[in-house]
XYZ file of N, CA and C in Angstrom:
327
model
N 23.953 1.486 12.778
C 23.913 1.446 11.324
C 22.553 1.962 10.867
N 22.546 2.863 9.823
C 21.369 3.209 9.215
C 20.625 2.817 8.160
N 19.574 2.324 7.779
C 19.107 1.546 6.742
C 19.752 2.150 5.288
N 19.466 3.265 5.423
C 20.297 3.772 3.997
C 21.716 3.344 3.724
N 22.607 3.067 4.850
C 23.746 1.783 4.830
C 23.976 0.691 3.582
N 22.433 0.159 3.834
C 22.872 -1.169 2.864
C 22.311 -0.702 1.259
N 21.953 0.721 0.855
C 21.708 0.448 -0.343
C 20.563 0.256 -1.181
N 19.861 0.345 -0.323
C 18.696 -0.586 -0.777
C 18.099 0.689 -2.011
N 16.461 -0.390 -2.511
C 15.719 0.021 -4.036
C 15.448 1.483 -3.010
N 14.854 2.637 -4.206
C 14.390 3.807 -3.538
C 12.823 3.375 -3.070
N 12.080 2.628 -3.357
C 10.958 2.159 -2.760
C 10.895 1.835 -1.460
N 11.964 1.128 -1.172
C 11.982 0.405 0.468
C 12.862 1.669 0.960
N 13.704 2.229 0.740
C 14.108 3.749 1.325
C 12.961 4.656 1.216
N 12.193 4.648 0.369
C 10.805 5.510 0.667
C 9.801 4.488 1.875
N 9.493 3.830 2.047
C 8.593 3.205 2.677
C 9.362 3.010 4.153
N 10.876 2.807 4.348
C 11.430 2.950 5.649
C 11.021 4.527 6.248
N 11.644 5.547 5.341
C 11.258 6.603 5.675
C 10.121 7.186 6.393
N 8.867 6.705 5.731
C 7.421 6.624 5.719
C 6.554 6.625 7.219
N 7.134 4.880 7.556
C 7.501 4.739 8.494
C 8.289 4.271 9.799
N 9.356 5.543 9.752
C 10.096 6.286 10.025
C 10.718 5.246 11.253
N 11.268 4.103 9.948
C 12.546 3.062 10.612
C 13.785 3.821 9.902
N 14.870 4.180 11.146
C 15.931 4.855 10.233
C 17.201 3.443 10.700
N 16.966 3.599 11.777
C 18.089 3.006 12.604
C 17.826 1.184 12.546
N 18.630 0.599 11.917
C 18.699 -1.078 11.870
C 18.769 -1.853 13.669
N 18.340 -2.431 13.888
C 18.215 -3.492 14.609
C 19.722 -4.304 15.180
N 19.874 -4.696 16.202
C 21.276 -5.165 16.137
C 21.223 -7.102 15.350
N 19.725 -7.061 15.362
C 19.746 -8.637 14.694
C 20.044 -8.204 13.110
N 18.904 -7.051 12.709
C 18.802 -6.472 11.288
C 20.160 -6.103 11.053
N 21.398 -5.510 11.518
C 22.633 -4.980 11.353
C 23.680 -6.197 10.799
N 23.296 -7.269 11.904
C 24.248 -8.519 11.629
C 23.662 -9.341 10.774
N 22.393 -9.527 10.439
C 21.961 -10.682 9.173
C 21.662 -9.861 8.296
N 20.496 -9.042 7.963
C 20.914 -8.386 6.539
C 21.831 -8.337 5.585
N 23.053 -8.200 5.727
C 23.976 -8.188 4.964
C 24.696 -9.631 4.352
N 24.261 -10.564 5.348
C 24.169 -11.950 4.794
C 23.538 -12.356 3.778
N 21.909 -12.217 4.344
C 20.807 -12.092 3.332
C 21.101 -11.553 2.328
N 21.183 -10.424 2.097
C 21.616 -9.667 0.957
C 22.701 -10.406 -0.357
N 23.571 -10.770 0.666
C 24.841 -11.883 -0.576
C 23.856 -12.998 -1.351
N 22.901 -13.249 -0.813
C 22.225 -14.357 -1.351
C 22.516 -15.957 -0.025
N 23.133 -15.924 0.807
C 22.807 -17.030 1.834
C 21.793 -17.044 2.720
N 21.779 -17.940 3.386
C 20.463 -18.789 4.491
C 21.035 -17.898 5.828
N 19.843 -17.203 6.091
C 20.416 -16.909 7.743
C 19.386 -17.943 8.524
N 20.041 -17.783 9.838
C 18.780 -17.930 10.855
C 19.243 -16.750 12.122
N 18.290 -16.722 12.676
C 18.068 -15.596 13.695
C 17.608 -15.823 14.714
N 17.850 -15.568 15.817
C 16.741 -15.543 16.721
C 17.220 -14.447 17.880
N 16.158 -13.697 18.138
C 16.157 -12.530 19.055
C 14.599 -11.938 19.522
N 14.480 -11.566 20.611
C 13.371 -11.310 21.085
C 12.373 -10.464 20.175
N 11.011 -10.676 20.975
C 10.074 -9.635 20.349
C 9.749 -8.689 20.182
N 9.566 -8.291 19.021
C 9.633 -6.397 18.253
C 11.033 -6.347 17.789
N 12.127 -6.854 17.909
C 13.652 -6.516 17.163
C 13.683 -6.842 16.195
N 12.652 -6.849 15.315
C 12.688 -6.839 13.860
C 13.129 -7.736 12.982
N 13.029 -8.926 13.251
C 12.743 -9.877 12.783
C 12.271 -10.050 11.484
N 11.246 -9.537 11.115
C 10.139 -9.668 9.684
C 10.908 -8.680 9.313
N 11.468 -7.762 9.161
C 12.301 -7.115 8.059
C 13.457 -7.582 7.958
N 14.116 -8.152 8.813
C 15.277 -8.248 8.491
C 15.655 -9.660 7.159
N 14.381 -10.542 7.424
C 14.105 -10.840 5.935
C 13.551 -10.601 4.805
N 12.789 -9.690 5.282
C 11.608 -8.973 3.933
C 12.400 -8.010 3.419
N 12.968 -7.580 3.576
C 13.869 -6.361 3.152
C 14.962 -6.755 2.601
N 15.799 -7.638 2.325
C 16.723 -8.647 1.648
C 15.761 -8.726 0.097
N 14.294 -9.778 0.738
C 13.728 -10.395 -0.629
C 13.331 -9.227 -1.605
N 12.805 -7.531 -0.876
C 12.369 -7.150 -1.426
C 13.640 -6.601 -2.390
N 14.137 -6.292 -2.076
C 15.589 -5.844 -2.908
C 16.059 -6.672 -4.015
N 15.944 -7.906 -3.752
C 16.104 -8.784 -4.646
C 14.861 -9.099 -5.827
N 13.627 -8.587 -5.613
C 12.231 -8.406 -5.829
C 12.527 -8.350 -7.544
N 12.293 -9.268 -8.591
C 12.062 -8.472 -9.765
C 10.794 -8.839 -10.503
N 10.126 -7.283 -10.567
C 9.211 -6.982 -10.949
C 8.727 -7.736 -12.463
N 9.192 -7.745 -13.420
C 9.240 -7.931 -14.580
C 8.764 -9.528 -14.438
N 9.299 -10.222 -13.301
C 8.975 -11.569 -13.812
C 7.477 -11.750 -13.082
N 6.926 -12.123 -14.013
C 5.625 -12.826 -13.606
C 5.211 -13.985 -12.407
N 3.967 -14.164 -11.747
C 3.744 -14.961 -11.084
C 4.173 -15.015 -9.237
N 3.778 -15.989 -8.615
C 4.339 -15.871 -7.642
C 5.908 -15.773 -6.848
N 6.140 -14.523 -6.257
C 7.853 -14.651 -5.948
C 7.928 -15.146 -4.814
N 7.337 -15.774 -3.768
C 7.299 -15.903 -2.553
C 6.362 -16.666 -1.596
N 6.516 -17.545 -1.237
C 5.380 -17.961 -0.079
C 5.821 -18.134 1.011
N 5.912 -17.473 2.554
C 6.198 -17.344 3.334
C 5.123 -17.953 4.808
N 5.752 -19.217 5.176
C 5.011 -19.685 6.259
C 5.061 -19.103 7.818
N 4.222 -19.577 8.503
C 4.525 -18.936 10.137
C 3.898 -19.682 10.649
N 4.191 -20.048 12.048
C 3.618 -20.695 12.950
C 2.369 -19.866 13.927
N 1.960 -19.177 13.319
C 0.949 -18.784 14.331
C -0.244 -17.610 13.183
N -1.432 -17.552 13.539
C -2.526 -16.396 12.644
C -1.728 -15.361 12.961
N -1.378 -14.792 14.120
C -0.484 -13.763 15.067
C 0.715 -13.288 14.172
N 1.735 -14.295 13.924
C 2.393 -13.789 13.519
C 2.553 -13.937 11.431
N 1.339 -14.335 10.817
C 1.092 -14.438 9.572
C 0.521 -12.985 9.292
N -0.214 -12.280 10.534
C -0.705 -11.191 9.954
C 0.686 -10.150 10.355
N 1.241 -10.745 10.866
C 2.598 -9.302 11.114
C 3.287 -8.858 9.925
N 3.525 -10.242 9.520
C 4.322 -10.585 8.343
C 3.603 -9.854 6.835
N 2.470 -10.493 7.071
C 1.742 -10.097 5.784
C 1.784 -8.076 5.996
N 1.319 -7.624 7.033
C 1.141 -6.197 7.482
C 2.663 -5.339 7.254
N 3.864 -6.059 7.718
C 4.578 -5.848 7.543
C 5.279 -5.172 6.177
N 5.116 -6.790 5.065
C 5.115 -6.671 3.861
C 4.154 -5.789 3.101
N 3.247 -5.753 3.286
C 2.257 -4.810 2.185
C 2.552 -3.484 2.080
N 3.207 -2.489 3.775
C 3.649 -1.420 3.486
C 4.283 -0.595 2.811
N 5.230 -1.988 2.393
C 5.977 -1.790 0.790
C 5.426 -1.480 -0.547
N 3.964 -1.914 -0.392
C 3.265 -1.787 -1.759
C 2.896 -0.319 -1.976
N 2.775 0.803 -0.944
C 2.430 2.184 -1.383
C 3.226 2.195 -2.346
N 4.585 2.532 -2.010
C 5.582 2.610 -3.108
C 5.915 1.983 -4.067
N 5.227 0.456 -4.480
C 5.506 0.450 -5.359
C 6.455 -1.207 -5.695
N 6.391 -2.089 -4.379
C 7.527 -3.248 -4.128
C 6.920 -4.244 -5.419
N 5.637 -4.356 -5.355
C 4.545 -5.358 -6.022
C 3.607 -4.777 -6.380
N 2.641 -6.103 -7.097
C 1.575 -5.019 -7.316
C 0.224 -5.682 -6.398
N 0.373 -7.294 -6.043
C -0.227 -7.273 -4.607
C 0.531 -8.907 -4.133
N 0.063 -8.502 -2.574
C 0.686 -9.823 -1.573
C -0.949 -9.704 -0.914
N -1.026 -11.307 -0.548
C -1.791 -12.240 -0.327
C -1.802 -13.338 1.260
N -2.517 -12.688 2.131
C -2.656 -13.435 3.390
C -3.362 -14.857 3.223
N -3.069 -15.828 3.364
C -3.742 -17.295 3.688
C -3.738 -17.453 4.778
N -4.579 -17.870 5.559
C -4.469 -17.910 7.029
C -5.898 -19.396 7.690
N -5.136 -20.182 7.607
C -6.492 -21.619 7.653
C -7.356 -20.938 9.112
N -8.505 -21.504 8.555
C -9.784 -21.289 9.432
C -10.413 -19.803 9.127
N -10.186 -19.185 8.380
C -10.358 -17.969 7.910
C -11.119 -17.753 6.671
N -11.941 -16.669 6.552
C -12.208 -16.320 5.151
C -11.218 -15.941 4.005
């Protein structure tokens, strides 16, 4: 399945493009489209199978700009994987997802 599949804003089709995720995940193939309806997934599949998009890419779609304030706070169990997440997400901002996202990370500046 190809990301252009589900539809998505032209921002996150520009920023997949970018960098140059075409092809979905077999976790991203089967929950995405859950996500997307608006239900709770859970997931679990090894490391690098894309994981952090296969929920960030749901919220961002659902993303509306217009409303003010915070849309999101997203926890993690590890600095490791808070900066994936956060790195993950911001790539979206060239184009245009937000206008900024925000790492917290305890013990940190």
């Amino acid at each position: 399945m190809q990301f252009t599949d589900f539809n998505f804003k032209p921002f996150i089709n520009d920023t997949l493009e970018s960098i140059r995720f075409k092809t979905a995940t077999p976790v991203q193939e089967k929950l995405i489209p859950i996500a997307l309806d608006g239900r709770d997934i859970v997931g679990e599949s090894k490391t690098g199978s894309g994981k952090s998009h296969t929920f960030l890419l749901p919220f961002l779609q659902k993303l509306d700009k217009a409303v003010t304030g915070v849309h999101a706070v997203i926890t993690a169990l590890s600095r490791e994987l808070a900066t994936q997440i956060y790195n993950a997400a911001d790539e979206y901002t060239t184009f245009g997802a937000c206008s900024r996202i925000s790492s917290l990370v305890g013990c940190t500046d």
